[in-house]
mmCIF file of C-alpha atoms in Angstrom:
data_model
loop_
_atom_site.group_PDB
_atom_site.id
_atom_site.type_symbol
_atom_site.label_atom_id
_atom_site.label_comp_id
_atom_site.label_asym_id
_atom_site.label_seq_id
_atom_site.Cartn_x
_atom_site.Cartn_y
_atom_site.Cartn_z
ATOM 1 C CA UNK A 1 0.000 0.000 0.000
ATOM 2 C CA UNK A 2 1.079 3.293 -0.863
ATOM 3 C CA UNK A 3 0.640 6.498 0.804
ATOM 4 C CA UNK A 4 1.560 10.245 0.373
ATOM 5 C CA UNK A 5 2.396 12.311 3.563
ATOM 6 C CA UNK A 6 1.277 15.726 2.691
ATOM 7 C CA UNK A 7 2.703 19.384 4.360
ATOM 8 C CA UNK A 8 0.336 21.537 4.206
ATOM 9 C CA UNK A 9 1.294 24.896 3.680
ATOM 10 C CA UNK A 10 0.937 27.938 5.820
ATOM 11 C CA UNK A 11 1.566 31.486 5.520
ATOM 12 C CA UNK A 12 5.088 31.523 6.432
ATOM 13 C CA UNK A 13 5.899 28.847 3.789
ATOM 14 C CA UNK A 14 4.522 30.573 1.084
ATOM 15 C CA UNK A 15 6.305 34.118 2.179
ATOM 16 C CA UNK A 16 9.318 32.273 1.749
ATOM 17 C CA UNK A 17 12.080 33.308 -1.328
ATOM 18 C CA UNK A 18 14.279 30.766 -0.670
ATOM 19 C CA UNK A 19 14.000 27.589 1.500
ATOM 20 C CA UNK A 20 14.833 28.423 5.362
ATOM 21 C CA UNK A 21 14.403 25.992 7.406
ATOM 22 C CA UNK A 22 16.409 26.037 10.705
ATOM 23 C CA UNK A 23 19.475 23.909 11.346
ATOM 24 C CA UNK A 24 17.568 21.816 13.982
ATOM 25 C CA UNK A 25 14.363 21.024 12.011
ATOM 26 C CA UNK A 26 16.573 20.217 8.877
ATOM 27 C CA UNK A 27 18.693 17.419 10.696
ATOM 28 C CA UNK A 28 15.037 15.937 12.355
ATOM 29 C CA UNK A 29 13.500 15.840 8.618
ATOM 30 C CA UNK A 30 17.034 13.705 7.585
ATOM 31 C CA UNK A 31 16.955 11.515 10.468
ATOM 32 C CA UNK A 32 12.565 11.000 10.032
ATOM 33 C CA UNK A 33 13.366 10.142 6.005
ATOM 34 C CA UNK A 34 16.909 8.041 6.778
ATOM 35 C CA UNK A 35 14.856 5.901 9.436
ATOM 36 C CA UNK A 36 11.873 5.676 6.516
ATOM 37 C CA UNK A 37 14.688 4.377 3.970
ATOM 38 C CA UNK A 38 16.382 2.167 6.782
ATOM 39 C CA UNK A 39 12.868 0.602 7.152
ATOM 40 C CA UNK A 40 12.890 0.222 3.560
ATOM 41 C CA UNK A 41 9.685 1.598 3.039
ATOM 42 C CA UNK A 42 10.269 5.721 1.296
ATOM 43 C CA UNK A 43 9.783 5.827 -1.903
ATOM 44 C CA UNK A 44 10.230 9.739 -2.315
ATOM 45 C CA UNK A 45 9.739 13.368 -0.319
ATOM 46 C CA UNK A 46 10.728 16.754 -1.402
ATOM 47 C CA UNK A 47 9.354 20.297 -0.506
ATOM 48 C CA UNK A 48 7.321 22.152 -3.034
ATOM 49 C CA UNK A 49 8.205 25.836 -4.567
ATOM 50 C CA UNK A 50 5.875 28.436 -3.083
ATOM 51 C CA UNK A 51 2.344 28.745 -5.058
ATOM 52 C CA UNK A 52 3.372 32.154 -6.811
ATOM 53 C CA UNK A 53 5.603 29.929 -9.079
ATOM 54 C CA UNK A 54 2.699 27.663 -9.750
ATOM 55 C CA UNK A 55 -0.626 27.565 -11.601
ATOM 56 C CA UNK A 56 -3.905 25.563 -11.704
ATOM 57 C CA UNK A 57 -5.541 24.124 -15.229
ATOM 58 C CA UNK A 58 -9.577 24.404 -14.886
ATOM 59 C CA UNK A 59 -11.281 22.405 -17.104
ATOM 60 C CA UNK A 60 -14.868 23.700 -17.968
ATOM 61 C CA UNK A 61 -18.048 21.503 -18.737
ATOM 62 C CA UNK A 62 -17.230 22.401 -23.113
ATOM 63 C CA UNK A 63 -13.589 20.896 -22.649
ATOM 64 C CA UNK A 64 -12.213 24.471 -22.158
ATOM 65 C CA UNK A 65 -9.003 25.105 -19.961
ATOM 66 C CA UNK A 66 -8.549 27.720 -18.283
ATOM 67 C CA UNK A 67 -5.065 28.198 -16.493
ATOM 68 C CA UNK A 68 -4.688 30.786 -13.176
ATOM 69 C CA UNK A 69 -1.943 31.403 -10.251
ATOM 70 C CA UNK A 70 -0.779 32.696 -7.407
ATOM 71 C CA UNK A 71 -3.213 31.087 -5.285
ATOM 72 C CA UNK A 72 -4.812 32.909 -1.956
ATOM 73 C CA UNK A 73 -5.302 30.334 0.348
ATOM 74 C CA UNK A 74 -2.277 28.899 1.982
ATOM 75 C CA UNK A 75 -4.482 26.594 3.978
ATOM 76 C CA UNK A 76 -4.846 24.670 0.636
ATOM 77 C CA UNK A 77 -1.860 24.256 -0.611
ATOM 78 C CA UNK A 78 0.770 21.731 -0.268
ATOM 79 C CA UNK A 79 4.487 22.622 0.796
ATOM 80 C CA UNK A 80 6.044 18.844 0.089
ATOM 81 C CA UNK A 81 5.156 15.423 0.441
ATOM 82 C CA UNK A 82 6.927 11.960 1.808
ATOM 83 C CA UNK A 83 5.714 9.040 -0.428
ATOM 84 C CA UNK A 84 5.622 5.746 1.802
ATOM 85 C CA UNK A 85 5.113 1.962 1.066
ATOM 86 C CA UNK A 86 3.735 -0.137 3.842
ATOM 87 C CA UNK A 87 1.863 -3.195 4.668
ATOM 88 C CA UNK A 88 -0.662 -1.540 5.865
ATOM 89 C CA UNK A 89 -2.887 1.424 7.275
ATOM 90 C CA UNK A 90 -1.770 1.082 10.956
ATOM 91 C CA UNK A 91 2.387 0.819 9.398
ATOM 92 C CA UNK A 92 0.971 4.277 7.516
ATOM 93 C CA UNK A 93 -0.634 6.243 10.548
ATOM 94 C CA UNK A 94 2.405 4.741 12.400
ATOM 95 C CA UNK A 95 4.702 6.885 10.581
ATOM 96 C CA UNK A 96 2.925 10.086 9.786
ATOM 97 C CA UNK A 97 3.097 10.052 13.807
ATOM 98 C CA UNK A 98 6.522 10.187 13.789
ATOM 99 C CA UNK A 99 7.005 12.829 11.156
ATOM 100 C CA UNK A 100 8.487 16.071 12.611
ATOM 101 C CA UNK A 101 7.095 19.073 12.936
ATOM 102 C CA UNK A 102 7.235 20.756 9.612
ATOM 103 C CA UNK A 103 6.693 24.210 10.243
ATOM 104 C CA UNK A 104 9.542 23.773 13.403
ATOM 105 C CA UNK A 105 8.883 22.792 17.090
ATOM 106 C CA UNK A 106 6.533 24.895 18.780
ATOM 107 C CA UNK A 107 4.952 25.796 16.123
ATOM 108 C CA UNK A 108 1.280 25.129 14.336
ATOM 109 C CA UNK A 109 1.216 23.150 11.017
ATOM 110 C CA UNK A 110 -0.726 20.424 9.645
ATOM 111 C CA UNK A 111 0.269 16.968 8.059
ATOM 112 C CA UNK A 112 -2.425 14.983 5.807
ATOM 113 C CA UNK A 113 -2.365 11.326 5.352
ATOM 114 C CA UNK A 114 -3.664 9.915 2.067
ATOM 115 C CA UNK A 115 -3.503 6.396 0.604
ATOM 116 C CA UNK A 116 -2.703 6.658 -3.298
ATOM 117 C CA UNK A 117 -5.142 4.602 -5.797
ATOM 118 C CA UNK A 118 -3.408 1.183 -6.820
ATOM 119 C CA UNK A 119 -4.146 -0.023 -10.543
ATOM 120 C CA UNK A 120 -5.708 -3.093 -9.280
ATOM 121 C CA UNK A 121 -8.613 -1.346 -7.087
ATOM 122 C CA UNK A 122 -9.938 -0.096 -11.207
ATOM 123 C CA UNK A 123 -12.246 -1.914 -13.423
ATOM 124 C CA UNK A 124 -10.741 -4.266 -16.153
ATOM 125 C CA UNK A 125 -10.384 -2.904 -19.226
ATOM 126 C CA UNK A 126 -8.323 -2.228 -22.600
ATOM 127 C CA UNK A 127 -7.118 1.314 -20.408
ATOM 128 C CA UNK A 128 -6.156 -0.487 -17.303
ATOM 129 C CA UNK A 129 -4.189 -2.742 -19.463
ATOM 130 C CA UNK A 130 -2.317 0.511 -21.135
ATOM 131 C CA UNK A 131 -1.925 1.672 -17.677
ATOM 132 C CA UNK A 132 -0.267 -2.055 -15.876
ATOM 133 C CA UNK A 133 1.746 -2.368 -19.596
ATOM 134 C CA UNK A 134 3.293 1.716 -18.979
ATOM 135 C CA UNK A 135 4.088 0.352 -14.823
ATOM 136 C CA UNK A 136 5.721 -2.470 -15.842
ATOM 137 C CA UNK A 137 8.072 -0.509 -18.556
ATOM 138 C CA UNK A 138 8.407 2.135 -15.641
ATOM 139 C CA UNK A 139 10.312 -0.903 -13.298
ATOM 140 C CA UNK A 140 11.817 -2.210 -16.540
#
């Protein structure tokens, strides 16, 4: 099972030019994602660019796109991610406990826990089979 560890962003994230993240807080993220790839179980995590360098596609009922950005709302927004693989929901919950404090001890911020859709929970079908044929070049 798969899951995605989302940091939810906050105001001070998205303020941010540059990445600043205190000395302290930098060496408990290495240690949290060195224990996750000890365990054998992190498959990726990285910290996201603030939303003014992003944008959002909006697809309307006719097939029209419409693209905007910045976005307002840093309660929204995601400010990185940790990509686990684990036997199961309790492994999953188990870790997102142990993941630091984002935002720095003390401090508010919010984590979000969120299993990712494996190919088998779809319907059988001619796509599906595009979709297992593309996963299996992927690990090729």
């Amino acid at each position: 099972m798969r899951f995605m560890i989302i940091v939810k962003s906050c105001p001070a994230f998205e303020a941010e030019l540059t990445p600043e993240a205190p000395e302290e807080l930098m060496a408990e993220m290495a240690a949290y994602h060195d224990e996750l790839m000890r365990a054998g179980v992190l498959l990726d995590g990285s910290g996201l660019h603030p939303s003014r360098t992003g944008w959002r596609v909006h697809y309307g009922p006719e097939g029209k796109r419409i693209v905007d950005g910045p976005f307002a709302e840093a309660k929204e927004l995601i400010a990185g991610y940790t990509l686990i693989q684990v036997r199961n929901r309790e492994e999953a919950l188990e870790w997102s406990r142990r993941f630091p404090n984002p935002a720095g001890r003390g401090k508010e911020a919010v984590i979000e826990l969120r299993q990712l859709m494996e190919l088998d929970e779809f319907p059988p079908g001619p796509a599906l089979d595009k979709f297992k044929q593309m996963e299996a070049e992927q690990k090729a």
